Short mmCIF file of C-alpha atoms in Angstrom, two decimals:
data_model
loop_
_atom_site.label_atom_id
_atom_site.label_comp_id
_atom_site.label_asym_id
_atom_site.label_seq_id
_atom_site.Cartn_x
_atom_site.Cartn_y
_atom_site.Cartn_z
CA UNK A 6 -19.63 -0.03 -10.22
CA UNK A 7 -21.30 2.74 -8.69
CA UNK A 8 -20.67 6.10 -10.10
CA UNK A 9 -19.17 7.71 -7.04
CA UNK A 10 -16.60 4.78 -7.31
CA UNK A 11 -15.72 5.69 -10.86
CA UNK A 12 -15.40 9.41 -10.34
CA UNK A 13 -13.00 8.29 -7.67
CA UNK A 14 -11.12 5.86 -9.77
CA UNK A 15 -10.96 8.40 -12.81
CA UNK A 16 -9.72 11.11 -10.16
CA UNK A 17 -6.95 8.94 -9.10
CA UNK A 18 -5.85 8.10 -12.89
CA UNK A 19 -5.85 11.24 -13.62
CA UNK A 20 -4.02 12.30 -10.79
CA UNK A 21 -1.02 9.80 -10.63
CA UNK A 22 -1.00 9.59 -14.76
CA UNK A 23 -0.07 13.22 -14.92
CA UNK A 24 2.62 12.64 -12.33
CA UNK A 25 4.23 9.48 -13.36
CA UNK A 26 6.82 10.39 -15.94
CA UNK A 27 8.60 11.65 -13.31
CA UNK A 28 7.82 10.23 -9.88
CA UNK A 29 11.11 8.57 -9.63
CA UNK A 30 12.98 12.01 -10.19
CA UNK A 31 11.15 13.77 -7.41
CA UNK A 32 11.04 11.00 -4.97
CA UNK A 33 15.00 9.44 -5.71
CA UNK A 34 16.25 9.74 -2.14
CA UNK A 35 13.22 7.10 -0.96
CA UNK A 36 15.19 4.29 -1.87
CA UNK A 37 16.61 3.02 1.27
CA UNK A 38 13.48 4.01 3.19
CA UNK A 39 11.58 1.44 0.66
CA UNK A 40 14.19 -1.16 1.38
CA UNK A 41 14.21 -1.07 5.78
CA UNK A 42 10.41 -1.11 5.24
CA UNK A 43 10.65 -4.01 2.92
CA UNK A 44 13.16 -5.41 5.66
CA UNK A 45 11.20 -4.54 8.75
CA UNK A 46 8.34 -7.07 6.93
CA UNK A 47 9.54 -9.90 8.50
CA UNK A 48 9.40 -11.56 4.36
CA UNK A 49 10.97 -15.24 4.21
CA UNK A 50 12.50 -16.88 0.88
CA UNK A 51 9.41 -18.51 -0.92
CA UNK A 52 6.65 -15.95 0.10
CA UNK A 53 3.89 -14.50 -2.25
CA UNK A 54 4.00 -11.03 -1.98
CA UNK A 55 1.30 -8.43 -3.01
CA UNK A 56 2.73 -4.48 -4.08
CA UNK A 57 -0.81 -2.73 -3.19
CA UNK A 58 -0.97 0.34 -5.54
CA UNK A 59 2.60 -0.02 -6.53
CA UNK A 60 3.17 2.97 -8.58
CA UNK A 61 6.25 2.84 -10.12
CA UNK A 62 7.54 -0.13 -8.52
CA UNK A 63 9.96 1.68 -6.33
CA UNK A 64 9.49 -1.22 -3.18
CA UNK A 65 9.97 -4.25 -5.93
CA UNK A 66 13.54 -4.86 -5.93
CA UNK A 67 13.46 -4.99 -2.38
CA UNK A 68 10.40 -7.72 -2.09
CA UNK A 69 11.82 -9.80 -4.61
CA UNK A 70 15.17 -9.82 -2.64
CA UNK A 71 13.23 -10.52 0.22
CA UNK A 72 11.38 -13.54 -1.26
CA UNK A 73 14.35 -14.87 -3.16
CA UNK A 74 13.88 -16.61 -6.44
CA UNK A 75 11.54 -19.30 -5.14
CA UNK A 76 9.38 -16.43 -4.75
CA UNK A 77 6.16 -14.33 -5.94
CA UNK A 78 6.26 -10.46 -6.48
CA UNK A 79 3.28 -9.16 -7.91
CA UNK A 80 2.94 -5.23 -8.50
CA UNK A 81 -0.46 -4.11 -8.60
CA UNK A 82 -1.25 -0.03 -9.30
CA UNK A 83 -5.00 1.70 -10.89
CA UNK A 84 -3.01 4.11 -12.95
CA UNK A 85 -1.50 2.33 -16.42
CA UNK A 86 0.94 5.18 -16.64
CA UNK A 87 2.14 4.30 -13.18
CA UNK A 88 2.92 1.02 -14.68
CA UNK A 89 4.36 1.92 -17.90
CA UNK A 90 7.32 3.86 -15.31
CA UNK A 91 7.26 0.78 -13.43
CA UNK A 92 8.44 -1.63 -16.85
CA UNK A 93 10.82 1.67 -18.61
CA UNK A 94 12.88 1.37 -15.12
CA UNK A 95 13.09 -2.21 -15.18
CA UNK A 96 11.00 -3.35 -12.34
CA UNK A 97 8.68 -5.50 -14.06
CA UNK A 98 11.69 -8.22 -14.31
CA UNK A 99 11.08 -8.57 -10.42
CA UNK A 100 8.27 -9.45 -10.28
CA UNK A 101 4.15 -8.98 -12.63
CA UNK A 102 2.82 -5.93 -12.98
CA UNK A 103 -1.03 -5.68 -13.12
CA UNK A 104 -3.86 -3.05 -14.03
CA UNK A 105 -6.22 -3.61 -11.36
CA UNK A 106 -8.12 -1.66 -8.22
CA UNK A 107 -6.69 -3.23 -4.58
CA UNK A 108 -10.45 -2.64 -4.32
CA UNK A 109 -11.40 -5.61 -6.06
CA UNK A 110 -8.39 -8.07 -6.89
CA UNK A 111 -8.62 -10.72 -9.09
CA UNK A 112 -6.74 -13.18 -6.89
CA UNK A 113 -8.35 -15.86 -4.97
CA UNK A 114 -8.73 -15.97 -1.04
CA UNK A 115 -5.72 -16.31 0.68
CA UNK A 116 -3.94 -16.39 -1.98
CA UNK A 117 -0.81 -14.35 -0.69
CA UNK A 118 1.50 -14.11 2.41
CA UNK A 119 2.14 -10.35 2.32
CA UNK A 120 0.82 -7.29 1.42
CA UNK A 121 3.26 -4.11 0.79
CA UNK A 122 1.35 -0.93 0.65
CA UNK A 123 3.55 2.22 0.42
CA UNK A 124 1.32 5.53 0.49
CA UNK A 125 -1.84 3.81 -0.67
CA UNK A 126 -4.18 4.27 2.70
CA UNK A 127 -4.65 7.59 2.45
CA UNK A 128 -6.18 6.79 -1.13
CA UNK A 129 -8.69 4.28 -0.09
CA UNK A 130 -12.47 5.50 -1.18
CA UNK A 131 -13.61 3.05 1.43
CA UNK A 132 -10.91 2.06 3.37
CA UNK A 133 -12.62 -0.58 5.66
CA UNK A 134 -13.91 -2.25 2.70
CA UNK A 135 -10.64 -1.78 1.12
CA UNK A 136 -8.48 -3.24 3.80
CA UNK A 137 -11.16 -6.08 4.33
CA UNK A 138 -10.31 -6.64 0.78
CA UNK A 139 -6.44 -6.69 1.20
CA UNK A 140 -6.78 -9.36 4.46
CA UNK A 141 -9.45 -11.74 1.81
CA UNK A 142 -6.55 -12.67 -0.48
CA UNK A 143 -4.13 -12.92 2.49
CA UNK A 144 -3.33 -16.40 4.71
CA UNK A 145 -4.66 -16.69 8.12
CA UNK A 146 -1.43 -15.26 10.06
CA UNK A 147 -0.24 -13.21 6.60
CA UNK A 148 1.13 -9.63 7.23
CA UNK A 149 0.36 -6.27 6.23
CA UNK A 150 2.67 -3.23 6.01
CA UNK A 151 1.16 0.15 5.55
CA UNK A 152 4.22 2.63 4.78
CA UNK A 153 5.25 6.05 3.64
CA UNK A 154 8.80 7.37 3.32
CA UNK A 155 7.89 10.04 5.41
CA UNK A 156 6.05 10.24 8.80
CA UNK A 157 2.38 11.79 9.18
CA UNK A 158 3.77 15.50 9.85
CA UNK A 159 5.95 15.85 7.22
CA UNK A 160 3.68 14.82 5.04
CA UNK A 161 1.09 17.38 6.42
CA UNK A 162 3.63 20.26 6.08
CA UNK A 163 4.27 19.52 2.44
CA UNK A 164 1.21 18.94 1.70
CA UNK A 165 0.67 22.66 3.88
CA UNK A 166 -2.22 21.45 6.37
CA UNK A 167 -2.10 20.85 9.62
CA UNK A 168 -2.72 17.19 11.35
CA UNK A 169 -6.26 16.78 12.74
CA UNK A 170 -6.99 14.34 15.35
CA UNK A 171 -9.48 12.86 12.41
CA UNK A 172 -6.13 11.85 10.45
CA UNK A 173 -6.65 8.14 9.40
CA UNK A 174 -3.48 7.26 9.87
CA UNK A 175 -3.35 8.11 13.61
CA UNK A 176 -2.64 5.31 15.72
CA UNK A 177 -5.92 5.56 17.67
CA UNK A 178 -8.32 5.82 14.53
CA UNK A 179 -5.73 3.25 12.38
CA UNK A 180 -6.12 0.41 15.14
CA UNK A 181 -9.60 -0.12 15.39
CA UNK A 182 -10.10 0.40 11.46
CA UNK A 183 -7.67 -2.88 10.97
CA UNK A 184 -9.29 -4.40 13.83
CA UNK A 185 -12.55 -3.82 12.38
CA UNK A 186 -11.19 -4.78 8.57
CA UNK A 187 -9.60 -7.90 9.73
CA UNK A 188 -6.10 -7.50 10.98
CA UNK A 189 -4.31 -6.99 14.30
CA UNK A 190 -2.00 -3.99 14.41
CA UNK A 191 1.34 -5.38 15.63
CA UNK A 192 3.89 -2.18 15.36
CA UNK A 193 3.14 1.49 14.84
CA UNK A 194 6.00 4.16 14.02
CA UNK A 195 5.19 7.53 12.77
CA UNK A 196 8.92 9.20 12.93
CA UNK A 197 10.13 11.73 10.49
CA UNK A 198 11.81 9.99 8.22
CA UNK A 199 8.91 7.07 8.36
CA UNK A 200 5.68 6.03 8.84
CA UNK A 201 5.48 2.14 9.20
CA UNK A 202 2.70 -0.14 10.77
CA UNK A 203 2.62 -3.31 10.27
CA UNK A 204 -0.38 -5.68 11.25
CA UNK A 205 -1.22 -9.67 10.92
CA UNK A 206 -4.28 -11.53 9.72
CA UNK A 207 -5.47 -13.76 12.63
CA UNK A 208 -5.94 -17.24 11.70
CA UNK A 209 -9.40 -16.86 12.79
CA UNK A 210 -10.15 -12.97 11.65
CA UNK A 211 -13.46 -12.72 10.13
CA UNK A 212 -13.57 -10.59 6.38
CA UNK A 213 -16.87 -9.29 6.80
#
């Protein structure tokens, strides 16, 4: 790993670890956004179902109810105090929690039928690599959601910037970056009280 990489990953951890003890508090009215993202997945009873830098587990509950019993949920986050939130509030009976970086998963190609990514893009190093990464361990014709509880501009004004026209997540810069990391945008929302885009693998998408 290159060192850049681990000064990112240690800036992350240390980032998100001194936040996690109380996440949940701060955030506790972003439950039923998690759960009409969740919905809005198009999830069927039996799926395998990746949480892609899960934090604290908050979208769990509603992925395992949305792959029923017969189901996979599998919760993967970078920051082991993230994690440790996740398993105090209970989530970690929905579904495995795992220590790893979405940058390099230790799951096999096409292994899953979903990825669930809530807040995560905007903390991809390299986020065509990154995304290529997420659509390896995907099916041909698996889905991708990339969501936030709230939509590009409130997210700017808390965070008190302004949005640029360079802003990742804008539709025209986010299209071509899945096209170019192997997906195929399907639905783009940026409202205030969501952002929401949802994309599919092609059965014949290349991964680079």
């Amino acid at each position: 790993m290159s060192e850049d990489r681990t000064a990112e990953r240690e800036h992350v951890q240390e980032f998100f670890g001194a936040r996690a003890a109380d996440w949940d508090r701060r955030f506790a009215e972003d439950g039923p956004a998690f759960a009409t993202a969740v919905a809005a997945c198009g999830l069927r009873p039996g799926d395998r179902v990746l949480d892609a830098g899960c934090g604290t587990g908050r979208a769990m509950t509603a992925l395992r109810a949305a792959v029923g019993p017969a189901g996979s949920v599998l919760g993967v986050d970078l920051t082991p105090q993230m994690l440790a939130a996740a398993q105090r509030a209970g989530r970690g009976a929905e579904g495995a929690l795992l220590l790893a970086d979405v940058a390099r998963l230790p799951l096999r190609d096409g292994a899953l039928d979903a990825v669930f990514a809530a807040g995560l893009i905007a903390h991809l190093p390299q986020p065509e690599a990154n995304l290529r990464e997420l659509a390896r361990v995907v099916r041909p014709g698996g889905r991708l959601a990339l969501f936030h509880p709230v939509g590009r501009a409130a997210l700017a004004a808390r965070h008190g910037r302004e949005l640029t026209p360079e802003d990742l997540r804008a539709e025209h810069n986010l299209r071509p970056l899945l096209a170019s990391s192997g997906w195929e945008m399907t639905s783009y929302a940026d409202e205030e009280h969501r952002f929401l885009v949802l994309a599919t693998r092609p059965p014949r998408s290349g991964r680079g």
